[in-house]
Short mmCIF file of C-alpha atoms and ligand atoms in Angstrom, two decimals:
data_model
loop_
_atom_site.label_atom_id
_atom_site.label_comp_id
_atom_site.label_asym_id
_atom_site.label_seq_id
_atom_site.Cartn_x
_atom_site.Cartn_y
_atom_site.Cartn_z
CA UNK A 1 52.75 -37.42 19.12
CA UNK A 2 51.30 -40.69 19.28
CA UNK A 3 48.75 -41.51 15.98
CA UNK A 4 45.90 -41.98 19.60
CA UNK A 5 47.00 -37.94 21.03
CA UNK A 6 47.68 -37.00 16.46
CA UNK A 7 43.36 -37.99 15.81
CA UNK A 8 42.88 -36.79 18.80
CA UNK A 9 43.82 -33.32 17.51
CA UNK A 10 42.09 -33.51 14.92
CA UNK A 11 38.71 -34.26 15.69
CA UNK A 12 39.44 -31.40 18.34
CA UNK A 13 40.26 -28.92 15.23
CA UNK A 14 37.46 -29.89 12.49
CA UNK A 15 34.40 -29.79 15.60
CA UNK A 16 35.64 -26.09 16.62
CA UNK A 17 36.01 -25.25 12.75
CA UNK A 18 32.62 -26.66 12.09
CA UNK A 19 31.77 -23.83 15.60
CA UNK A 20 33.25 -21.89 14.71
CA UNK A 21 31.45 -22.61 10.83
CA UNK A 22 28.05 -22.70 13.09
CA UNK A 23 27.90 -19.23 14.94
CA UNK A 24 29.25 -17.49 11.63
CA UNK A 25 26.40 -17.84 9.99
CA UNK A 26 24.01 -17.57 13.10
CA UNK A 27 25.77 -14.59 14.86
CA UNK A 28 28.38 -13.13 12.04
CA UNK A 29 24.67 -13.87 8.99
CA UNK A 30 22.71 -12.00 11.77
CA UNK A 31 25.08 -9.36 12.15
CA UNK A 32 24.95 -8.52 8.50
CA UNK A 33 21.45 -8.67 8.18
CA UNK A 34 21.12 -6.11 11.69
CA UNK A 35 19.52 -8.64 13.37
CA UNK A 36 19.85 -9.00 16.68
CA UNK A 37 20.77 -12.14 19.10
CA UNK A 38 17.61 -14.25 20.92
CA UNK A 39 19.91 -13.13 24.63
CA UNK A 40 18.46 -9.12 23.70
CA UNK A 41 14.63 -10.55 24.53
CA UNK A 42 14.18 -9.63 28.04
CA UNK A 43 11.86 -8.64 29.13
CA UNK A 44 13.07 -8.01 33.32
CA UNK A 45 15.46 -5.01 31.47
CA UNK A 46 14.89 -2.16 33.85
CA UNK A 47 15.48 -0.14 30.70
CA UNK A 48 12.33 -1.12 29.11
CA UNK A 49 9.61 0.72 31.58
CA UNK A 50 11.17 4.14 31.48
CA UNK A 51 9.73 5.01 27.79
CA UNK A 52 6.03 5.06 26.05
CA UNK A 53 5.54 4.56 22.93
CA UNK A 54 5.54 0.85 22.99
CA UNK A 55 3.47 -1.62 21.03
CA UNK A 56 3.52 -5.45 21.66
CA UNK A 57 2.59 -6.64 18.31
CA UNK A 58 3.03 -4.36 15.06
CA UNK A 59 1.21 -4.29 12.03
CA UNK A 60 2.11 -2.40 9.10
CA UNK A 61 0.29 -2.26 5.90
CA UNK A 62 -3.93 -2.73 5.57
CA UNK A 63 -4.41 -4.91 3.07
CA UNK A 64 -5.91 -8.77 3.33
CA UNK A 65 -2.35 -10.26 5.54
CA UNK A 66 -2.17 -7.74 7.88
CA UNK A 67 -5.16 -7.65 8.79
CA UNK A 68 -5.54 -11.26 8.79
CA UNK A 69 -2.66 -10.95 11.11
CA UNK A 70 -3.95 -8.09 13.39
CA UNK A 71 -6.36 -10.55 14.44
CA UNK A 72 -5.63 -13.71 14.92
CA UNK A 73 -2.58 -11.29 17.35
CA UNK A 74 -5.61 -9.19 18.37
CA UNK A 75 -8.06 -12.39 19.50
CA UNK A 76 -4.73 -14.09 21.37
CA UNK A 77 -5.41 -10.64 23.26
CA UNK A 78 -1.26 -9.10 22.82
CA UNK A 79 -1.99 -5.49 21.58
CA UNK A 80 -1.93 -5.61 18.55
CA UNK A 81 -1.76 -2.00 16.55
CA UNK A 82 -2.74 -1.34 12.50
CA UNK A 83 -0.71 1.32 10.92
CA UNK A 84 -2.78 1.58 8.06
CA UNK A 85 -0.52 2.89 6.32
CA UNK A 86 -0.59 5.07 2.28
CA UNK A 87 -3.55 3.39 0.48
CA UNK A 88 -5.66 2.02 3.41
CA UNK A 89 -7.51 -1.06 2.75
CA UNK A 90 -4.62 -1.96 0.15
CA UNK A 91 -4.94 -3.07 -3.22
CA UNK A 92 -8.42 -4.64 -3.40
CA UNK A 93 -9.64 -1.14 -2.16
CA UNK A 94 -9.76 -0.55 -6.45
CA UNK A 95 -11.29 -3.84 -7.85
CA UNK A 96 -14.18 -3.60 -8.53
CA UNK A 97 -15.32 -6.49 -7.71
CA UNK A 98 -14.19 -10.12 -5.73
CA UNK A 99 -15.42 -13.01 -7.17
CA UNK A 100 -12.64 -15.17 -6.14
CA UNK A 101 -13.16 -15.31 -2.02
CA UNK A 102 -14.15 -18.89 -1.37
CA UNK A 103 -18.08 -18.49 -0.04
CA UNK A 104 -19.36 -15.15 -1.21
CA UNK A 105 -20.34 -15.27 -4.81
CA UNK A 106 -19.72 -11.79 -5.73
CA UNK A 107 -18.97 -9.22 -3.28
CA UNK A 108 -17.31 -5.37 -4.24
CA UNK A 109 -12.94 -5.13 -3.42
CA UNK A 110 -13.55 -2.54 -1.07
CA UNK A 111 -16.73 -3.57 1.01
CA UNK A 112 -14.51 -6.96 1.97
CA UNK A 113 -11.83 -4.28 3.72
CA UNK A 114 -14.04 -2.83 5.07
CA UNK A 115 -15.59 -6.28 6.00
CA UNK A 116 -11.48 -7.29 6.88
CA UNK A 117 -10.65 -3.90 9.46
CA UNK A 118 -14.10 -4.02 11.28
CA UNK A 119 -13.63 -7.53 12.35
CA UNK A 120 -10.19 -6.91 13.17
CA UNK A 121 -10.51 -3.74 15.08
CA UNK A 122 -13.50 -6.08 16.07
CA UNK A 123 -10.49 -8.15 18.87
CA UNK A 124 -9.56 -4.67 20.20
CA UNK A 125 -6.53 -4.82 16.59
CA UNK A 126 -6.05 -0.78 17.08
CA UNK A 127 -6.23 0.94 13.67
CA UNK A 128 -4.22 4.00 13.02
CA UNK A 129 -3.57 6.23 9.84
CA UNK A 130 -0.74 6.62 9.56
CA UNK A 131 2.58 5.42 7.26
CA UNK A 132 6.32 3.92 8.53
CA UNK A 133 9.07 5.81 7.49
CA UNK A 134 11.50 4.43 9.41
CA UNK A 135 12.44 0.51 10.85
CA UNK A 136 15.84 -0.18 13.14
CA UNK A 137 16.43 -3.92 13.59
CA UNK A 138 19.50 -4.07 15.12
CA UNK A 139 18.19 -3.79 17.66
CA UNK A 140 15.36 -4.60 20.51
CA UNK A 141 13.27 -3.54 21.09
CA UNK A 142 13.13 -2.41 17.48
CA UNK A 143 12.51 0.80 16.20
CA UNK A 144 9.48 2.01 13.84
CA UNK A 145 9.54 5.85 13.21
CA UNK A 146 6.14 7.40 11.51
CA UNK A 147 5.14 9.73 9.21
CA UNK A 148 3.23 11.75 11.79
CA UNK A 149 6.49 12.09 14.22
CA UNK A 150 6.07 9.05 16.62
CA UNK A 151 8.77 7.14 17.79
CA UNK A 152 7.12 2.46 18.88
CA UNK A 153 10.19 0.19 20.26
CA UNK A 154 8.24 -2.49 18.87
CA UNK A 155 8.41 -6.26 19.92
CA UNK A 156 6.96 -8.19 16.95
CA UNK A 157 6.44 -6.52 14.07
CA UNK A 158 4.73 -8.25 10.70
CA UNK A 159 5.00 -6.56 7.19
CA UNK A 160 2.30 -6.31 4.98
CA UNK A 161 3.98 -3.65 3.12
CA UNK A 162 2.44 -5.29 -0.18
CA UNK A 163 3.22 -4.07 -4.42
CA UNK A 164 3.02 -1.31 -6.39
CA UNK A 165 2.34 -0.94 -9.66
CA UNK A 166 5.22 -1.20 -12.15
CA UNK A 167 5.78 1.50 -15.12
CA UNK A 168 6.41 1.52 -18.22
CA UNK A 169 9.71 3.12 -18.15
CA UNK A 170 9.02 5.24 -22.31
CA UNK A 171 9.08 8.08 -23.36
CA UNK A 172 6.48 10.39 -22.46
CA UNK A 173 5.52 8.08 -19.18
CA UNK A 174 5.95 10.82 -16.48
CA UNK A 175 5.09 14.00 -18.34
CA UNK A 176 1.44 12.18 -18.91
CA UNK A 177 0.82 10.87 -16.32
CA UNK A 178 -2.17 12.24 -14.06
CA UNK A 179 -2.76 13.94 -17.28
CA UNK A 180 -3.69 10.54 -19.59
CA UNK A 181 -1.92 7.90 -17.81
CA UNK A 182 -2.99 6.11 -14.73
CA UNK A 183 -2.55 2.76 -13.05
CA UNK A 184 -6.59 3.34 -11.59
CA UNK A 185 -9.47 2.61 -14.62
CA UNK A 186 -12.37 2.79 -11.73
CA UNK A 187 -10.93 6.58 -10.00
CA UNK A 188 -10.83 7.69 -14.09
CA UNK A 189 -12.49 5.85 -15.96
CA UNK A 190 -15.82 7.97 -16.01
CA UNK A 191 -13.63 10.94 -17.56
CA UNK A 192 -12.98 8.95 -20.60
CA UNK A 193 -16.44 9.22 -22.24
CA UNK A 194 -16.38 7.64 -25.49
CA UNK A 195 -12.33 8.64 -26.28
CA UNK A 196 -10.58 6.39 -27.82
CA UNK A 197 -8.30 4.72 -25.04
CA UNK A 198 -5.18 1.20 -24.76
CA UNK A 199 -4.79 -0.95 -21.56
CA UNK A 200 -1.00 -2.42 -21.73
CA UNK A 201 -0.37 -5.26 -20.07
CA UNK A 202 -2.67 -9.52 -20.34
CA UNK A 203 -3.31 -10.42 -16.78
CA UNK A 204 -6.58 -10.00 -14.48
CA UNK A 205 -5.99 -5.97 -13.65
CA UNK A 206 -5.10 -5.90 -17.05
CA UNK A 207 -8.88 -7.85 -17.76
CA UNK A 208 -11.17 -5.71 -15.44
CA UNK A 209 -9.39 -2.34 -17.00
CA UNK A 210 -10.54 -2.63 -19.81
CA UNK A 211 -14.37 -3.87 -18.01
CA UNK A 212 -14.22 -0.52 -16.16
CA UNK A 213 -13.18 1.62 -19.16
CA UNK A 214 -15.62 -0.71 -22.15
CA UNK A 215 -18.31 1.62 -20.33
CA UNK A 216 -17.69 4.52 -21.15
CA UNK A 217 -15.22 4.37 -23.64
CA UNK A 218 -15.59 3.81 -27.48
CA UNK A 219 -12.92 1.79 -28.58
CA UNK A 220 -10.49 0.33 -25.96
CA UNK A 221 -7.31 -1.76 -27.55
CA UNK A 222 -5.55 -4.43 -24.86
CA UNK A 223 -2.74 -3.92 -25.61
CA UNK A 224 -0.76 -7.57 -25.14
CA UNK A 225 3.33 -7.80 -25.69
CA UNK A 226 3.13 -11.68 -26.73
CA UNK A 227 0.62 -13.97 -28.11
CA UNK A 228 -0.83 -15.04 -25.08
CA UNK A 229 -3.21 -13.58 -22.16
CA UNK A 230 -2.05 -14.12 -18.91
CA UNK A 231 -5.23 -13.51 -17.30
CA UNK A 232 -7.94 -15.94 -16.09
CA UNK A 233 -10.42 -17.71 -18.76
CA UNK A 234 -13.16 -16.57 -17.29
CA UNK A 235 -11.59 -13.21 -16.57
CA UNK A 236 -10.74 -13.09 -20.42
CA UNK A 237 -14.91 -14.77 -20.59
CA UNK A 238 -16.04 -11.18 -19.57
CA UNK A 239 -14.07 -9.65 -22.26
CA UNK A 240 -16.52 -11.19 -24.75
CA UNK A 241 -19.56 -9.35 -23.79
CA UNK A 242 -18.08 -5.91 -25.12
CA UNK A 243 -18.15 -5.41 -28.22
CA UNK A 244 -15.54 -2.37 -27.41
CA UNK A 245 -12.72 -4.28 -26.68
CA UNK A 246 -10.50 -5.22 -28.87
CA UNK A 247 -7.01 -7.06 -27.90
CA UNK A 248 -4.14 -6.69 -30.04
CA UNK A 249 -1.25 -9.59 -29.55
CA UNK A 250 1.96 -9.13 -30.06
CA UNK A 251 2.41 -5.26 -29.60
CA UNK A 252 4.26 -3.51 -27.28
CA UNK A 253 3.89 0.98 -26.12
CA UNK A 254 7.36 2.85 -27.07
CA UNK A 255 6.30 6.89 -27.15
CA UNK A 256 3.25 7.70 -26.16
CA UNK A 257 3.26 11.75 -27.17
CA UNK A 258 0.84 14.89 -25.98
CA UNK A 259 -1.69 17.21 -27.81
CA UNK A 260 -2.55 20.54 -25.59
CA UNK A 261 -0.86 18.79 -21.84
CA UNK A 262 -2.70 15.44 -22.47
CA UNK A 263 -2.12 12.03 -24.27
CA UNK A 264 -3.26 12.31 -27.96
CA UNK A 265 -1.49 10.25 -29.28
CA UNK A 266 0.97 6.85 -29.20
CA UNK A 267 3.30 4.80 -31.07
CA UNK A 268 3.54 1.15 -30.75
CA UNK A 269 5.44 -1.70 -31.55
CA UNK A 270 4.78 -5.42 -33.92
CA UNK A 271 7.04 -7.34 -31.36
CA UNK A 272 7.20 -9.95 -33.93
CA UNK A 273 8.01 -7.95 -37.10
CA UNK A 274 9.57 -5.09 -34.65
CA UNK A 275 6.80 -2.96 -37.97
CA UNK A 276 6.37 0.22 -35.90
CA UNK A 277 3.39 2.24 -35.99
CA UNK A 278 1.20 5.67 -34.91
CA UNK A 279 -1.51 5.75 -33.42
CA UNK A 280 -3.71 9.23 -33.59
CA UNK A 281 -6.23 10.01 -31.25
CA UNK A 282 -5.81 7.75 -27.67
CA UNK A 283 -7.11 9.95 -24.97
CA UNK A 284 -6.02 7.42 -22.64
CA UNK A 285 -2.97 5.59 -21.68
CA UNK A 286 -3.44 2.56 -18.78
CA UNK A 287 -1.28 0.60 -16.98
CA UNK A 288 -1.82 -2.68 -15.77
CA UNK A 289 2.08 -4.64 -16.30
CA UNK A 290 1.66 -5.61 -12.86
CA UNK A 291 3.79 -4.71 -9.83
CA UNK A 292 7.13 -4.31 -7.39
CA UNK A 293 7.20 -5.26 -3.78
CA UNK A 294 7.12 -2.89 -1.02
CA UNK A 295 10.35 -3.29 0.49
CA UNK A 296 11.92 -0.39 0.10
CA UNK A 297 11.94 0.58 4.09
CA UNK A 298 14.02 -2.63 5.50
CA UNK A 299 16.41 -2.61 2.74
CA UNK A 300 19.51 -4.00 4.01
CA UNK A 301 17.55 -4.66 7.10
CA UNK A 302 15.90 -8.10 5.88
CA UNK A 303 17.22 -10.64 3.63
CA UNK A 304 14.74 -10.34 0.00
CA UNK A 305 15.20 -12.11 -3.34
CA UNK A 306 16.88 -10.04 -5.82
CA UNK A 307 13.84 -8.32 -7.00
CA UNK A 308 12.89 -7.81 -3.61
CA UNK A 309 10.86 -9.91 -2.36
CA UNK A 310 10.99 -10.94 1.73
CA UNK A 311 12.50 -14.23 1.70
CA UNK A 312 10.83 -16.59 4.37
CA UNK A 313 11.55 -19.56 6.25
CA UNK A 314 10.65 -22.59 4.30
CA UNK A 315 6.83 -22.78 5.74
CA UNK A 316 6.56 -20.63 8.21
CA UNK A 317 6.24 -16.71 7.21
CA UNK A 318 9.39 -15.05 9.91
CA UNK A 319 11.81 -13.58 7.57
CA UNK A 320 15.80 -13.32 8.46
CA UNK A 321 15.36 -10.99 11.46
CA UNK A 322 13.76 -12.90 14.88
CA UNK A 323 10.24 -12.13 15.36
CA UNK A 324 10.01 -10.03 11.94
CA UNK A 325 6.31 -12.10 10.06
CA UNK A 326 6.20 -11.08 6.59
CA UNK A 327 2.68 -12.03 4.35
CA UNK A 328 1.14 -11.77 1.04
CA UNK A 329 2.81 -8.96 -2.15
CA UNK A 330 5.68 -8.10 -0.04
CA UNK A 331 6.91 -11.08 -0.03
CA UNK A 332 4.97 -13.61 -2.84
CA UNK A 333 6.14 -13.44 -6.28
CA UNK A 334 4.17 -16.39 -6.68
CA UNK A 335 0.01 -16.76 -5.85
CA UNK A 336 -0.76 -12.84 -5.94
CA UNK A 337 -3.82 -13.14 -4.59
CA UNK A 338 -6.25 -12.27 -1.51
CA UNK A 339 -6.85 -15.16 -0.12
CA UNK A 340 -3.26 -16.02 -0.49
CA UNK A 341 -2.57 -13.42 1.56
CA UNK A 342 -5.48 -13.40 4.15
CA UNK A 343 -4.25 -17.10 4.77
CA UNK A 344 -0.42 -15.86 5.14
CA UNK A 345 -1.93 -13.13 7.23
CA UNK A 346 -3.07 -16.00 9.26
CA UNK A 347 0.10 -18.16 9.92
CA UNK A 348 2.06 -15.32 10.55
CA UNK A 349 -0.34 -13.79 13.50
CA UNK A 350 -0.05 -16.91 14.41
CA UNK A 351 3.51 -17.06 14.15
CA UNK A 352 4.65 -14.27 15.91
CA UNK A 353 2.47 -14.72 18.70
CA UNK A 354 3.36 -18.10 19.52
CA UNK A 355 7.50 -15.80 19.31
CA UNK A 356 6.66 -13.82 21.73
CA UNK A 357 5.49 -16.04 24.11
CA UNK A 358 8.94 -18.48 23.07
CA UNK A 359 10.60 -15.22 24.29
CA UNK A 360 9.13 -14.65 27.44
CA UNK A 361 6.24 -12.51 27.04
CA UNK A 362 3.31 -13.50 28.76
CA UNK A 363 0.51 -11.83 30.46
CA UNK A 364 1.85 -10.91 33.73
CA UNK A 365 5.01 -8.89 31.37
CA UNK A 366 2.13 -7.24 29.52
CA UNK A 367 0.62 -6.16 32.51
CA UNK A 368 3.68 -5.11 33.97
CA UNK A 369 3.91 -2.91 30.22
CA UNK A 370 1.08 -1.93 30.01
CA UNK A 371 1.29 1.92 31.38
CA UNK A 372 4.43 2.20 28.57
CA UNK A 373 2.10 0.70 25.52
CA UNK A 374 1.45 2.85 22.72
CA UNK A 375 -2.10 4.89 22.32
CA UNK A 376 -3.71 5.64 19.74
CA UNK A 377 -5.24 9.44 19.52
CA UNK A 378 -9.20 7.80 18.20
CA UNK A 379 -11.15 10.74 16.82
CA UNK A 380 -8.61 13.30 17.87
CA UNK A 381 -8.32 14.43 13.70
CA UNK A 382 -11.16 17.24 12.98
CA UNK A 383 -14.43 15.42 10.92
CA UNK A 384 -13.97 16.81 7.04
CA UNK A 385 -17.28 17.60 6.19
CA UNK A 386 -18.92 16.88 2.32
CA UNK A 387 -20.58 19.49 -0.11
CA UNK A 388 -22.68 17.56 -2.63
CA UNK A 389 -24.31 20.75 -3.74
CA UNK A 390 -22.92 24.34 -5.40
CA UNK A 391 -26.07 25.06 -2.21
CA UNK A 392 -23.15 23.56 0.20
CA UNK A 393 -20.23 25.41 -0.86
CA UNK A 394 -21.99 28.78 -0.79
CA UNK A 395 -23.01 27.88 2.36
CA UNK A 396 -19.39 27.28 3.70
CA UNK A 397 -17.99 30.04 1.62
CA UNK A 398 -20.18 32.71 3.38
CA UNK A 399 -18.60 31.84 7.39
CA UNK A 400 -15.46 31.01 6.14
CA UNK A 401 -13.43 34.42 6.18
CA UNK A 402 -10.29 34.72 5.76
CA UNK A 403 -9.58 30.48 5.28
CA UNK A 404 -8.15 29.09 2.77
CA UNK A 405 -10.77 26.42 1.67
CA UNK A 406 -9.69 22.86 0.11
CA UNK A 407 -12.56 21.05 -2.07
CA UNK A 408 -10.44 17.72 -2.74
CA UNK A 409 -12.67 15.78 -5.56
CA UNK A 410 -12.73 11.74 -5.04
CA UNK A 411 -14.72 9.25 -6.24
CA UNK A 412 -15.21 6.28 -3.64
CA UNK A 413 -13.87 3.35 -5.32
CA UNK A 414 -10.53 6.00 -5.78
CA UNK A 415 -7.46 4.48 -3.78
CA UNK A 416 -5.08 7.49 -4.48
CA UNK A 417 -8.20 9.02 -3.26
CA UNK A 418 -8.86 7.00 -0.54
CA UNK A 419 -5.06 7.98 0.34
CA UNK A 420 -5.15 10.73 0.89
CA UNK A 421 -7.61 10.56 3.68
CA UNK A 422 -5.81 10.70 6.82
CA UNK A 423 -3.57 13.14 5.58
CA UNK A 424 -6.18 16.20 4.97
CA UNK A 425 -7.77 14.92 8.67
CA UNK A 426 -4.41 15.62 9.97
CA UNK A 427 -3.23 19.01 8.24
CA UNK A 428 -7.29 19.84 8.67
CA UNK A 429 -6.36 18.74 12.44
CA UNK A 430 -2.69 20.93 12.87
CA UNK A 431 -3.77 23.73 10.50
CA UNK A 432 -8.28 24.13 11.48
CA UNK A 433 -7.62 27.77 12.24
CA UNK A 434 -5.89 28.32 8.66
CA UNK A 435 -7.56 26.26 6.34
CA UNK A 436 -11.24 23.91 6.09
CA UNK A 437 -10.96 20.96 3.66
CA UNK A 438 -14.28 19.97 2.02
CA UNK A 439 -14.43 16.94 0.76
CA UNK A 440 -16.71 16.71 -2.76
CA UNK A 441 -18.04 13.23 -4.46
CA UNK A 442 -17.33 13.91 -7.78
CA UNK A 443 -19.62 11.49 -8.53
CA UNK A 444 -22.22 13.17 -7.50
CA UNK A 445 -21.13 17.40 -7.41
CA UNK A 446 -21.85 16.93 -11.64
CA UNK A 447 -22.06 21.59 -10.88
CA UNK A 448 -19.63 21.18 -8.63
CA UNK A 449 -17.90 19.83 -10.73
CA UNK A 450 -18.51 21.63 -13.58
CA UNK A 451 -17.38 24.92 -11.68
CA UNK A 452 -14.12 24.34 -10.52
CA UNK A 453 -13.27 21.99 -13.26
CA UNK A 454 -11.81 18.91 -11.74
CA UNK A 455 -9.68 17.14 -14.62
CA UNK A 456 -9.63 14.22 -12.75
CA UNK A 457 -9.06 12.70 -8.62
CA UNK A 458 -7.89 13.16 -6.83
CA UNK A 459 -7.24 17.18 -7.37
CA UNK A 460 -7.55 20.06 -4.59
CA UNK A 461 -8.64 22.83 -5.33
CA UNK A 462 -7.79 25.51 -3.06
CA UNK A 463 -9.74 28.38 -2.60
CA UNK A 464 -9.84 32.46 -1.44
CA UNK A 465 -12.21 34.87 -0.57
CA UNK A 466 -14.04 32.42 -3.29
CA UNK A 467 -11.41 33.13 -5.54
CA UNK A 468 -9.06 29.80 -6.47
CA UNK A 469 -6.36 30.90 -5.99
CA UNK A 470 -3.89 27.06 -6.77
CA UNK A 471 -5.55 24.03 -7.46
CA UNK A 472 -2.69 20.49 -7.68
CA UNK A 473 -3.74 16.96 -8.65
CA UNK A 474 -1.20 14.82 -6.46
CA UNK A 475 -0.63 12.83 -4.52
CA UNK A 476 0.68 14.22 -1.40
CA UNK A 477 1.68 12.64 1.75
CA UNK A 478 1.95 15.20 5.56
CA UNK A 479 4.49 16.97 4.64
CA UNK A 480 3.54 18.27 1.09
CA UNK A 481 -0.07 19.27 2.10
CA UNK A 482 1.74 20.67 4.92
CA UNK A 483 3.52 23.47 2.31
CA UNK A 484 1.02 23.52 0.42
CA UNK A 485 -1.99 24.45 2.72
CA UNK A 486 0.65 26.87 4.13
CA UNK A 487 1.67 28.55 1.34
CA UNK A 488 -1.75 29.34 -0.01
CA UNK A 489 -3.22 29.75 3.69
CA UNK A 490 -1.12 32.71 4.66
P1 NDP B 1 0.05 -10.49 -13.74
O1 NDP B 1 1.75 -10.35 -14.08
O2 NDP B 1 -0.53 -11.90 -14.11
O3 NDP B 1 0.30 -10.04 -15.45
C1 NDP B 1 1.15 -8.57 -15.78
C2 NDP B 1 0.51 -8.68 -16.65
O4 NDP B 1 1.69 -6.99 -18.07
C3 NDP B 1 1.60 -9.77 -18.39
O5 NDP B 1 0.74 -9.89 -19.61
C4 NDP B 1 3.17 -9.70 -18.84
O6 NDP B 1 3.24 -10.13 -19.65
C5 NDP B 1 2.84 -7.71 -18.83
N1 NDP B 1 3.64 -6.82 -18.54
C6 NDP B 1 4.60 -6.90 -17.63
N2 NDP B 1 5.49 -6.18 -17.87
C7 NDP B 1 5.16 -5.89 -18.86
C8 NDP B 1 5.64 -4.34 -19.61
N3 NDP B 1 7.36 -4.08 -19.34
N4 NDP B 1 5.42 -3.65 -21.53
C9 NDP B 1 4.16 -5.28 -21.36
N5 NDP B 1 3.54 -5.81 -20.65
C10 NDP B 1 3.72 -6.67 -19.59
O7 NDP B 1 -0.04 -8.33 -13.04
P2 NDP B 1 -1.20 -8.44 -12.52
O8 NDP B 1 -1.50 -7.62 -11.95
O9 NDP B 1 -2.30 -8.93 -13.70
O10 NDP B 1 -2.81 -9.49 -11.20
C11 NDP B 1 -1.47 -9.94 -10.79
C12 NDP B 1 -2.24 -11.06 -9.54
O11 NDP B 1 -3.26 -10.57 -9.18
C13 NDP B 1 -2.83 -12.37 -10.16
O12 NDP B 1 -1.87 -13.37 -9.98
C14 NDP B 1 -3.93 -11.87 -10.79
O13 NDP B 1 -4.31 -13.68 -11.01
C15 NDP B 1 -4.63 -11.87 -9.99
N6 NDP B 1 -5.31 -10.66 -10.48
C16 NDP B 1 -6.52 -11.02 -9.39
C17 NDP B 1 -8.23 -10.09 -9.72
C18 NDP B 1 -9.68 -11.49 -10.22
O14 NDP B 1 -9.55 -12.24 -9.46
N7 NDP B 1 -10.14 -10.30 -9.83
C19 NDP B 1 -7.80 -9.16 -10.83
C20 NDP B 1 -6.41 -8.80 -10.83
C21 NDP B 1 -5.12 -9.64 -10.79
P3 NDP B 1 3.70 -11.22 -19.99
O15 NDP B 1 2.56 -12.81 -20.11
O16 NDP B 1 4.32 -11.37 -21.48
O17 NDP B 1 4.71 -11.44 -18.70
#
């Protein structure tokens, strides 16, 4: 072999090596993470035109990121469906006032989310009160199964599943959960009139909890584990106006003790001196120690960082799976602001629309696929009636016959109460011959709260032949509520 031939062979070996590595990283890694290859994005495939329930752009979640993505999807006339998820409206529905929404001085969290939804719906986004329970991203169209049993075939997905509160993992936390331990002051503060309570955390959420509680509790102690608070100065300033809020630095909660089945006292430790103290007569523990991303649904299918946040590609909102985009708290460990989530949601909506167009989705294809599109069953669920007084309740009982009545005690600003609304509508429709659900606004119907001893919200009281047969303070999914009703309605 002469020297030129040798060089040529070496060069070819290096070239094939590089190409081989490239192919491995593009497709080998894709396979590992369950990605499809672009060659499978084929709108000519006759198999596409055989089954119903196609969704061109599916949005998972209904917080600011999701509804902004939906707005941009729907506005460009791509058929867009929003699965609202287990907390419709997302975390802002549990926020009293938003004061940092650009161009709006002050607005209630739930109000701004209502506007988000109405605007996206006005452009044609279809809102569905259901949650994704299983996702298969290994084949395209992607498969998404829902809690109500639907199986959707999806071309492009936006993941806006947000984040859930973090817990401390200390003794007593789970035992007294819902019995004094909670993450929602806006829901439970009214039940702590004249009590001593503690708030754990030093961020904006903790300040919000303390402010809400200060109107009801005798004393609110904020436990900050270090000697600095993470909350913004403007939020901390608001605390100065509350005489009954005390910030206790360098202090961590180590145990929650009970008294008559509810929170009664706590153990704390000074994180600097390690001195331990018992605090008596504490009736409420409000956790506000940050959040963790909701990414369990996509385990081993979408690349995440070590904490579980979805990784994005550069300045785009694309995930490791082609056609799957994300924004908001599920992918943003840094900013965690509704405004940033909305902006990134817009980027994701545009990214999805552009991506669909790149793979050949256009008006002509949409027209051909129209008969196979998923059609949400809008308005087919029974409407749940409200009772606002004992007199109104008595009227329903008179006509209930053998039916089980379930009183759902709620307040308007309680996110877990709101998450139960689609559940009771669905179960109420499925078992309409057996059960009557009645909503009771605990901030209005004081006589019913007293009569049925509702200790907090949400709270369900099951009544048969005018007798209380069961009660529960659990947030339930559809299957759990279905079995609760079946158990007591027979
Ligand atoms: P943050 O991450 O900002 O703060 C969490 C707080 O909890 C910190 O003080 C942290 O302490 C503390 N903490 C964490 N783990 C523990 C633990 N194991 N034990 C004791 N303390 C602990 O979370 P937030 O939920 O407060 O805020 C999230 C984002 O949402 C922020 O960007 C915030 O600005 C925003 N937000 C804005 C609001 C508004 O503008 N109205 C309202 C609420 C939130 P440490 O500092 O030592 O880590």
